[in-house]
PDB file of C-alpha atoms in Angstrom:
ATOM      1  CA  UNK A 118      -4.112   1.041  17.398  1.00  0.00           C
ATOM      2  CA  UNK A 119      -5.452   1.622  13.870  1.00  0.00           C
ATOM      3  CA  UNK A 120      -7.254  -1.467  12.469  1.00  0.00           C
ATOM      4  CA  UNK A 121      -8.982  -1.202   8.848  1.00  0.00           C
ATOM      5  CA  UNK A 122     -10.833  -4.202   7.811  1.00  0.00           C
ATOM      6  CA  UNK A 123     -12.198  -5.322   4.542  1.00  0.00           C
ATOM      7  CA  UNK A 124     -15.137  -7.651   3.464  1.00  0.00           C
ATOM      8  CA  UNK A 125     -14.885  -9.765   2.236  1.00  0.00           C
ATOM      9  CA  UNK A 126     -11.145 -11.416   2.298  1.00  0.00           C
ATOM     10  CA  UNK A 127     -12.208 -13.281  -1.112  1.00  0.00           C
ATOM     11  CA  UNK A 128     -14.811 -13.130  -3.645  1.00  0.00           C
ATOM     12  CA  UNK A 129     -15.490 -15.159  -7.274  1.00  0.00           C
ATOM     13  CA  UNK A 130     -18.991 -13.702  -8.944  1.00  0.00           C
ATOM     14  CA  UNK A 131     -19.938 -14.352 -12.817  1.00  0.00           C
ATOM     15  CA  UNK A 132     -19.079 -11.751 -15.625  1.00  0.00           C
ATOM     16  CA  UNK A 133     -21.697  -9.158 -15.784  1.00  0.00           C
ATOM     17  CA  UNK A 134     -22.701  -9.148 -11.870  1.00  0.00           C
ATOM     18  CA  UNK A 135     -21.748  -6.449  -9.737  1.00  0.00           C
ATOM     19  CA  UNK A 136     -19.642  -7.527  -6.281  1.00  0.00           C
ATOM     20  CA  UNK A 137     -19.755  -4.943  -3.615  1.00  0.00           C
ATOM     21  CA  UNK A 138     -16.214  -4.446  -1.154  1.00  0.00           C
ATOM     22  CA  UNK A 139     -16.457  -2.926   1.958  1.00  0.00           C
ATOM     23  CA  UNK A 140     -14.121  -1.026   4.198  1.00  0.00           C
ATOM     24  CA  UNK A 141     -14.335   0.063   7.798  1.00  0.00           C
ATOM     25  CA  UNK A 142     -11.937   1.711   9.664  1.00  0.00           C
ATOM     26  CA  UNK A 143     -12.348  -0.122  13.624  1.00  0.00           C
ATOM     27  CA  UNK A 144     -11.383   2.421  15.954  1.00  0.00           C
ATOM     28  CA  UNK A 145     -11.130   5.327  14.560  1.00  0.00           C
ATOM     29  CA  UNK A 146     -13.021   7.588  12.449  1.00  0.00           C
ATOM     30  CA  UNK A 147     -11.813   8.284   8.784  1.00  0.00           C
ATOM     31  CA  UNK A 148     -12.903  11.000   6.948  1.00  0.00           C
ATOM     32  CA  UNK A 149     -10.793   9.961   3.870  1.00  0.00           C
ATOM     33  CA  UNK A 150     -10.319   6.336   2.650  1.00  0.00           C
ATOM     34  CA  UNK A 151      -8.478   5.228  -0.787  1.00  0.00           C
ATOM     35  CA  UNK A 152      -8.655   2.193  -3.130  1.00  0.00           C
ATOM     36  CA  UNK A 153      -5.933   0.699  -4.426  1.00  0.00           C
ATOM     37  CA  UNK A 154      -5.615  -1.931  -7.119  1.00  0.00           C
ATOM     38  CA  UNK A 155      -2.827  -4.315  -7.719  1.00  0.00           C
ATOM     39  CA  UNK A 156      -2.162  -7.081 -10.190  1.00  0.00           C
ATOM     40  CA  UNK A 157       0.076  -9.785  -9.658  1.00  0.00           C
ATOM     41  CA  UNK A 158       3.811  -8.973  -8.933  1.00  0.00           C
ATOM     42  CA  UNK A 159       2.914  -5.225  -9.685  1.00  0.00           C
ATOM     43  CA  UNK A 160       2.445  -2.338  -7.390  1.00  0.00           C
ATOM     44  CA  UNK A 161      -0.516  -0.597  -6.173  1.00  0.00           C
ATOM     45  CA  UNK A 162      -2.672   2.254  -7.913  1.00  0.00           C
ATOM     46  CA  UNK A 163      -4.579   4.424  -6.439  1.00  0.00           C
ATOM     47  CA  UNK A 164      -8.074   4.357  -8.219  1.00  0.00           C
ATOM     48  CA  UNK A 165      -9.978   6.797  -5.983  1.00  0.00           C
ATOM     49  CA  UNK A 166      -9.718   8.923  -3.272  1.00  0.00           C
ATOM     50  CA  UNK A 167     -13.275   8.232  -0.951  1.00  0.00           C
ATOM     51  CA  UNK A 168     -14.807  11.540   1.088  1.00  0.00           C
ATOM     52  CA  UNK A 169     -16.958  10.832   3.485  1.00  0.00           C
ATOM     53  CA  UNK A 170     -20.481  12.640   2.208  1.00  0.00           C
ATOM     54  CA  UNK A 171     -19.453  13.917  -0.802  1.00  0.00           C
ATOM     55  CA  UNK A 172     -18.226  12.493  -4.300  1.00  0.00           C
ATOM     56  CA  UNK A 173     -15.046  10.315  -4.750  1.00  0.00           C
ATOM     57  CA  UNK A 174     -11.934  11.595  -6.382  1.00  0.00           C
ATOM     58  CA  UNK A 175     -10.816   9.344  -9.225  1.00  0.00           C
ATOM     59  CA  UNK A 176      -7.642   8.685 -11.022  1.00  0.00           C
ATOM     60  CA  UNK A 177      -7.031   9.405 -14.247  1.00  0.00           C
ATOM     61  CA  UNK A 178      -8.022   6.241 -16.484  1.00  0.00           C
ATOM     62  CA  UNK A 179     -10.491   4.654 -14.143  1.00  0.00           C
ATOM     63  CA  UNK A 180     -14.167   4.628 -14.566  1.00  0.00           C
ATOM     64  CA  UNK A 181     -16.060   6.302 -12.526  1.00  0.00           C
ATOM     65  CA  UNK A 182     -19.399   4.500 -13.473  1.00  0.00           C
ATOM     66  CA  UNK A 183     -17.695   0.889 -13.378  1.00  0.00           C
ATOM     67  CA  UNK A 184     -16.547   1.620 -10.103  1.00  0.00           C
ATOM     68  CA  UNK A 185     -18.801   2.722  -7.768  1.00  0.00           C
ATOM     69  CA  UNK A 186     -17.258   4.609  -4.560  1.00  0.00           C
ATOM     70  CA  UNK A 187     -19.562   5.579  -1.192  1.00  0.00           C
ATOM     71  CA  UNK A 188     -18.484   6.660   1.718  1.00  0.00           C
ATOM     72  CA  UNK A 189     -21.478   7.258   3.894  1.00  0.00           C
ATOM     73  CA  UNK A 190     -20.072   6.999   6.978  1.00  0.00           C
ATOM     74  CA  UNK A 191     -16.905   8.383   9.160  1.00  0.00           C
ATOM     75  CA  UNK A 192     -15.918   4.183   8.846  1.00  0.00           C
ATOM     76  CA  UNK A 193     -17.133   3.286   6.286  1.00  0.00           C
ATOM     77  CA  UNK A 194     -16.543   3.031   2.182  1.00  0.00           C
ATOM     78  CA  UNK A 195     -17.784   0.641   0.147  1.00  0.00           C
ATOM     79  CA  UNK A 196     -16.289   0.027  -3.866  1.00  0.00           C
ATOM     80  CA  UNK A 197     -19.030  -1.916  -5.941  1.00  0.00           C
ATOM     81  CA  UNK A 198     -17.285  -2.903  -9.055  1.00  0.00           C
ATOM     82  CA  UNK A 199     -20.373  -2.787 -11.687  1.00  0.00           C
ATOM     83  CA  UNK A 200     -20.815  -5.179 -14.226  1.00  0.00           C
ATOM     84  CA  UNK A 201     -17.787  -7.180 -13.465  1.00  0.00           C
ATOM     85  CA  UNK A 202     -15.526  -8.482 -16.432  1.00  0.00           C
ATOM     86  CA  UNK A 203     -12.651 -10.994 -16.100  1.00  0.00           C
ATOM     87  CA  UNK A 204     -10.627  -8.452 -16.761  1.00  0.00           C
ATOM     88  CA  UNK A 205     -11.411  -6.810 -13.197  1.00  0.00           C
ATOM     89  CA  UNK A 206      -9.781  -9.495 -11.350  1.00  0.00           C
ATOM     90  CA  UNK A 207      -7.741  -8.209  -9.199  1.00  0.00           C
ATOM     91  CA  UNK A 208      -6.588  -7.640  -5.341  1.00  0.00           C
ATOM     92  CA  UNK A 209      -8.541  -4.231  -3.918  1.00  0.00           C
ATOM     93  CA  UNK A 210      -6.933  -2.950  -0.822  1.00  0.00           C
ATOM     94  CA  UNK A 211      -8.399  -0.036   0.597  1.00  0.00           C
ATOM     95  CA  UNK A 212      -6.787   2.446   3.151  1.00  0.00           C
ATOM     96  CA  UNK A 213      -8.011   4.594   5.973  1.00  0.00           C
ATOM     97  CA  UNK A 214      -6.526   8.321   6.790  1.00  0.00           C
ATOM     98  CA  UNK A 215      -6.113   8.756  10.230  1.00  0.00           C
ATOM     99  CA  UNK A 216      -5.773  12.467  11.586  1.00  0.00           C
ATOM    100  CA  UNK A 217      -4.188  13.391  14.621  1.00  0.00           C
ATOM    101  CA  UNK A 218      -3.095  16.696  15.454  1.00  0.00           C
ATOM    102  CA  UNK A 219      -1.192  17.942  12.466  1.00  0.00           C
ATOM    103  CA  UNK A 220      -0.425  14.923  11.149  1.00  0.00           C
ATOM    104  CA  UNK A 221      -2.096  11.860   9.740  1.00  0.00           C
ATOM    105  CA  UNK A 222      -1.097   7.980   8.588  1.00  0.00           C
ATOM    106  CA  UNK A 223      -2.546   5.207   6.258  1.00  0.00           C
ATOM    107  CA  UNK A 224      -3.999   2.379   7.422  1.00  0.00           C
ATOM    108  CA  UNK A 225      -4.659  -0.620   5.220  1.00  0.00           C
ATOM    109  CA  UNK A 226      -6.767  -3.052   4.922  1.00  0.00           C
ATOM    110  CA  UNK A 227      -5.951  -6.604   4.362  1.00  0.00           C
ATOM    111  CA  UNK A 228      -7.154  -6.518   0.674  1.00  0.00           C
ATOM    112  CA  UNK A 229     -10.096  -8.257  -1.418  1.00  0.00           C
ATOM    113  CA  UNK A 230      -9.250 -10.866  -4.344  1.00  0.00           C
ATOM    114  CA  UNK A 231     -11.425 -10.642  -7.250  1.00  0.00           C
ATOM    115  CA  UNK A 232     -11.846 -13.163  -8.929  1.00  0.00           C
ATOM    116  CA  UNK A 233     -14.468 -12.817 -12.259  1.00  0.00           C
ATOM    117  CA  UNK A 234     -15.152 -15.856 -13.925  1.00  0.00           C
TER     118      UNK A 234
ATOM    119  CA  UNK B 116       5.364  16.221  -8.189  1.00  0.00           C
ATOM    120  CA  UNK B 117       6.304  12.778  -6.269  1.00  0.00           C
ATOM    121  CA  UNK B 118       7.975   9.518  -7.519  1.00  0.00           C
ATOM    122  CA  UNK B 119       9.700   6.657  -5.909  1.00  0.00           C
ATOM    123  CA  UNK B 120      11.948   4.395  -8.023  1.00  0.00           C
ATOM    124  CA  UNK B 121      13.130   0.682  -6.830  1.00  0.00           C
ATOM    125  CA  UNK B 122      15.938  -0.131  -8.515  1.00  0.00           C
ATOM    126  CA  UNK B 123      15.880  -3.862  -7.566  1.00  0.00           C
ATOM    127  CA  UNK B 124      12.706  -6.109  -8.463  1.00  0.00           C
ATOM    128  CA  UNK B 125      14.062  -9.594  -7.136  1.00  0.00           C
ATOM    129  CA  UNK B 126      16.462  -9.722  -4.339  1.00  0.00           C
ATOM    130  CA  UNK B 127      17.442 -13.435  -3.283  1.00  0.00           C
ATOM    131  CA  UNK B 128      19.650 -13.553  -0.086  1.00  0.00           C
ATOM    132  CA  UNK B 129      20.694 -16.866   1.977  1.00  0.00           C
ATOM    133  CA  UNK B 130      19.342 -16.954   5.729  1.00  0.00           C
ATOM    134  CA  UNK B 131      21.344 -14.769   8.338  1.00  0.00           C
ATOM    135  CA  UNK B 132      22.687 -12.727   5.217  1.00  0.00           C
ATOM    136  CA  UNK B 133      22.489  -9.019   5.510  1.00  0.00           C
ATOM    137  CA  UNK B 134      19.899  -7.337   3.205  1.00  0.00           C
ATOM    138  CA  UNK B 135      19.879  -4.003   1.691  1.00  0.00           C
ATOM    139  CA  UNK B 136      16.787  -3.071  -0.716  1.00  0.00           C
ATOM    140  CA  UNK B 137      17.253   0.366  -2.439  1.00  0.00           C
ATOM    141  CA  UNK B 138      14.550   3.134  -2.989  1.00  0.00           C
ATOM    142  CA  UNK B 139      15.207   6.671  -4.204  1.00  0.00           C
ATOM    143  CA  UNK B 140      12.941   9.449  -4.574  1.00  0.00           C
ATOM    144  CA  UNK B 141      11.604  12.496  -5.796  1.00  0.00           C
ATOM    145  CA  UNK B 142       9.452  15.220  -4.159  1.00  0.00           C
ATOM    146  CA  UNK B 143       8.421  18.268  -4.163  1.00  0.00           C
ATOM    147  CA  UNK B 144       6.757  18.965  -1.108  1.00  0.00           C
ATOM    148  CA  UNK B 145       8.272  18.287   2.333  1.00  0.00           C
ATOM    149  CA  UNK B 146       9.708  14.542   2.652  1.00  0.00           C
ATOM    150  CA  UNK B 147       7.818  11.950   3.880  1.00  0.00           C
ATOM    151  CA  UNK B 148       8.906   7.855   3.332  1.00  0.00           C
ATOM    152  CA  UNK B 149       7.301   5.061   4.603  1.00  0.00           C
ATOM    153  CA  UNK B 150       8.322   1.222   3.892  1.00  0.00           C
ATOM    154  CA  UNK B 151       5.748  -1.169   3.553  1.00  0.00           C
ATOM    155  CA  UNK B 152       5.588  -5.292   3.918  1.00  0.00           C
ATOM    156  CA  UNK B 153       3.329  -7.001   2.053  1.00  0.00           C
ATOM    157  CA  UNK B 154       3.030 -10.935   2.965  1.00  0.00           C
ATOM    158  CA  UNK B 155       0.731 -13.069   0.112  1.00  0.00           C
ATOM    159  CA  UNK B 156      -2.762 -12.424  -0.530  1.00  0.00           C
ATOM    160  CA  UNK B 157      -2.610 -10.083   2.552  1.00  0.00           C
ATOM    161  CA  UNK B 158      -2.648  -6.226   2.734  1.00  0.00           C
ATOM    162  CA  UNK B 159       0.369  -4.189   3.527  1.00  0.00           C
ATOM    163  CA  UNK B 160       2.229  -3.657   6.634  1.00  0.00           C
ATOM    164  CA  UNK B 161       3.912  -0.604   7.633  1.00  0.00           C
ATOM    165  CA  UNK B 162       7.588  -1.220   8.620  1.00  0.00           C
ATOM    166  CA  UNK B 163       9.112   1.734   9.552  1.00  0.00           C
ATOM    167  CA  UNK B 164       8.375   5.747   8.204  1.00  0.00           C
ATOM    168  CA  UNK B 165      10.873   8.913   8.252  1.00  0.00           C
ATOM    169  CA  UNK B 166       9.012  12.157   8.825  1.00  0.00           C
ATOM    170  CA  UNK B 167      11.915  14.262  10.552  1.00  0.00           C
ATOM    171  CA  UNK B 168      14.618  14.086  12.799  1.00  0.00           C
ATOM    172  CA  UNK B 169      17.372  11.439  13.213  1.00  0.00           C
ATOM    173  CA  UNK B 170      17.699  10.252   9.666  1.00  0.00           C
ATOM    174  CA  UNK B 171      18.484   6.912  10.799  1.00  0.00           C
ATOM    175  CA  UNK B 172      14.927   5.027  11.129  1.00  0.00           C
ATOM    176  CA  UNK B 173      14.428   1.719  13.147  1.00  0.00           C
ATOM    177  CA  UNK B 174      11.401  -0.177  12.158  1.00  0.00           C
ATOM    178  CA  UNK B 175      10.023  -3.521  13.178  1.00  0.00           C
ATOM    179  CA  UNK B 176      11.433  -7.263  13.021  1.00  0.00           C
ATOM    180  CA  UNK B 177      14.992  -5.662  13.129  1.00  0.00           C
ATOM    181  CA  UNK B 178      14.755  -3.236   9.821  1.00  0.00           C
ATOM    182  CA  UNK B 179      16.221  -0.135   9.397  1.00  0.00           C
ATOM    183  CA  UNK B 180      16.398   2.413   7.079  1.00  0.00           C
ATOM    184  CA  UNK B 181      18.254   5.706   6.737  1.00  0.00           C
ATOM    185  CA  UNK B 182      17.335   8.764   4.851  1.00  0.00           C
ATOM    186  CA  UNK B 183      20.067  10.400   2.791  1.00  0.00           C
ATOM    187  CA  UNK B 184      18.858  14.102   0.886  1.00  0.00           C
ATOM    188  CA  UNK B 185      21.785  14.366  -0.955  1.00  0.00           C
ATOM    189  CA  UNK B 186      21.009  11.291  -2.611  1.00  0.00           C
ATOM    190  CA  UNK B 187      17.513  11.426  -2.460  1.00  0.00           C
ATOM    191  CA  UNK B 188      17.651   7.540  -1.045  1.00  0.00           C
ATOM    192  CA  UNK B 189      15.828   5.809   1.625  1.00  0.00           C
ATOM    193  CA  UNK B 190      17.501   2.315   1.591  1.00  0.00           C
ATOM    194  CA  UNK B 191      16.096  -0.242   3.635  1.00  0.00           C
ATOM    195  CA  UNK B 192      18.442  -2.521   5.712  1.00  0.00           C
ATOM    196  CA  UNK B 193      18.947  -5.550   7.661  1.00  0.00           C
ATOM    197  CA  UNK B 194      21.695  -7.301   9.241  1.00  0.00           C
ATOM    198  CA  UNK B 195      20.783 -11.002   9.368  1.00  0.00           C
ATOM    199  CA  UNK B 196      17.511 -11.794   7.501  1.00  0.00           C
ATOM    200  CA  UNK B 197      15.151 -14.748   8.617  1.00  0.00           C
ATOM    201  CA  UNK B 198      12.907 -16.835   6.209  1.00  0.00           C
ATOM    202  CA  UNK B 199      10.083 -15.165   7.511  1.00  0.00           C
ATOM    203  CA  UNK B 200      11.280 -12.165   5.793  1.00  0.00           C
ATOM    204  CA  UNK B 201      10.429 -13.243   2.501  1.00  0.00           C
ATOM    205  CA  UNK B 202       7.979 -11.314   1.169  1.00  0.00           C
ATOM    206  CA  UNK B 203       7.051  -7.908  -1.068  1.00  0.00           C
ATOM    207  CA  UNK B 204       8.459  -4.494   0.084  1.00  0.00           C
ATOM    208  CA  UNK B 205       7.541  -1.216  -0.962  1.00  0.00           C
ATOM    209  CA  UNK B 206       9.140   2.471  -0.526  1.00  0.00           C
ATOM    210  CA  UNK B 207       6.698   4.702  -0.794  1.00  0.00           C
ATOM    211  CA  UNK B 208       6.699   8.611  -0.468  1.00  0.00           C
ATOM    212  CA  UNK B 209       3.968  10.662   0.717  1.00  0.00           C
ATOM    213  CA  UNK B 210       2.446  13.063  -1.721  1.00  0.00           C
ATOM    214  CA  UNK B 211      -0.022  15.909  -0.832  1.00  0.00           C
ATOM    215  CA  UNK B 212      -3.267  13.919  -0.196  1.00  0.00           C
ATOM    216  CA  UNK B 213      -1.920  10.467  -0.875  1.00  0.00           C
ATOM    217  CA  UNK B 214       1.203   8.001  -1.020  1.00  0.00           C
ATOM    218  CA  UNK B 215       2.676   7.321  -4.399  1.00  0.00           C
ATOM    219  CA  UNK B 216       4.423   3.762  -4.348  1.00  0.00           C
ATOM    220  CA  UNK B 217       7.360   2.201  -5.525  1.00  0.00           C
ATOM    221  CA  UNK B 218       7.187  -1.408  -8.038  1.00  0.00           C
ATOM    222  CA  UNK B 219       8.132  -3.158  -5.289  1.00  0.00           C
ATOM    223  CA  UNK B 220      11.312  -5.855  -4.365  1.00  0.00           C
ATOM    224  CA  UNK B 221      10.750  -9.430  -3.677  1.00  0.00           C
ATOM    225  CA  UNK B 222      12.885 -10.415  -1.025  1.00  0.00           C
ATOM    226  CA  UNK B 223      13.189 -14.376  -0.895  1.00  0.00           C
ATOM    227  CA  UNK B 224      15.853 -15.921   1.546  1.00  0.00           C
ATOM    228  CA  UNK B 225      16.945 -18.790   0.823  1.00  0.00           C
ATOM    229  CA  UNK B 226      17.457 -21.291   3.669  1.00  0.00           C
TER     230      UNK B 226
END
């Protein structure tokens, strides 16, 4: 199987504290993970594209320095959403690439409410 | 470049209806589609993808969808839908390094 986890499943912090989201890919080894964000009844957007060791790739619009992307490790990549505003609430849900052969699939994770009071 | 439009945003249906939820698309690159379940406050689920081959795609919990080029569709079907069906779907089309989603349909059966 392909599991991808996410920690944690819910989160509420005050305005102007950073909340850290973590994502780990369970049995297999990712060298490319993605975060998504969605608002209610809308669809997801890719915000970054994580690289395991080197710099995340980010979509057009979203701040790099507000949202912090690290993917140290072949399973894991953690977002840290700096200096949280109410307007960052939101659902996260991040997604693992899996490789094999030629090929590859997505693997998401179950997805991290926000919630910035 | 890659797009995938959903032309329905709410799709009510009565219990042991059939369902069809419509996606078209728009790529450049070679044709990959994927449809997605998302249940609430979870992450998504994949329910079936087309990469090649039979264009005709079975899925789980009794979907189905079939690719059609000339129309540039991938509709998603099912013959008799349960209440546990309710929920979001997404079409979604592979792009070169990532998937490029769809706005989604709500599917809500109605006992």
């Amino acid at each position: 199987g392909a599991v991808v986890s996410q920690h944690p499943s819910w989160v509420i912090c005050k305005s102007g504290t950073s909340v850290k989201i973590e994502c780990r890919s369970l049995d297999f080894q990712a060298t490319t993970m993605f975060w998504y964000r969605q608002f209610p009844k809308q669809s997801l957007m890719l915000m970054a594209t994580s690289n395991e060791g080197s710099k995340a790739t980010y979509e057009q619009g979203v701040e790099k320095d507000k949202f912090l992307i690290n993917h140290a490790s072949l399973t894991l990549s953690t977002l840290t959403v700096t200096s949280a505003h109410p307007e960052d609430s939101s659902f996260y849900i991040c997604s693992a690439r899996k490789v094999t052969g030629g090929s590859y699939e997505q693997y998401f994770g179950p997805g991290t409410r926000l919630t910035v009071t | 470049a890659q797009s995938v439009t959903q032309l329905d945003s709410q799709v009510p249906v009565f219990e042991e209806a059939p369902v069809e939820l419509r996606c078209n698309y728009s790529s450049s690159v070679s044709v990959y589609l994927f449809w997605y379940v998302q249940y609430p406050n979870q992450g998504l689920q994949l329910l079936l993808k087309y990469l090649s081959g039979s264009t005709l795609v079975k899925g789980i919990n009794g979907f189905e969808a079939e690719f059609n080029k000339s129309q540039t569709s991938f509709h998603l079907r099912k013959p008799s839908v349960h209440i546990s069906d309710t929920a979001e779907y997404f079409c979604a089309v592979r792009g070169a390094n990532n998937l490029f989603f769809g706005t989604g349909t709500r599917l809500t059966v109605i006992p």
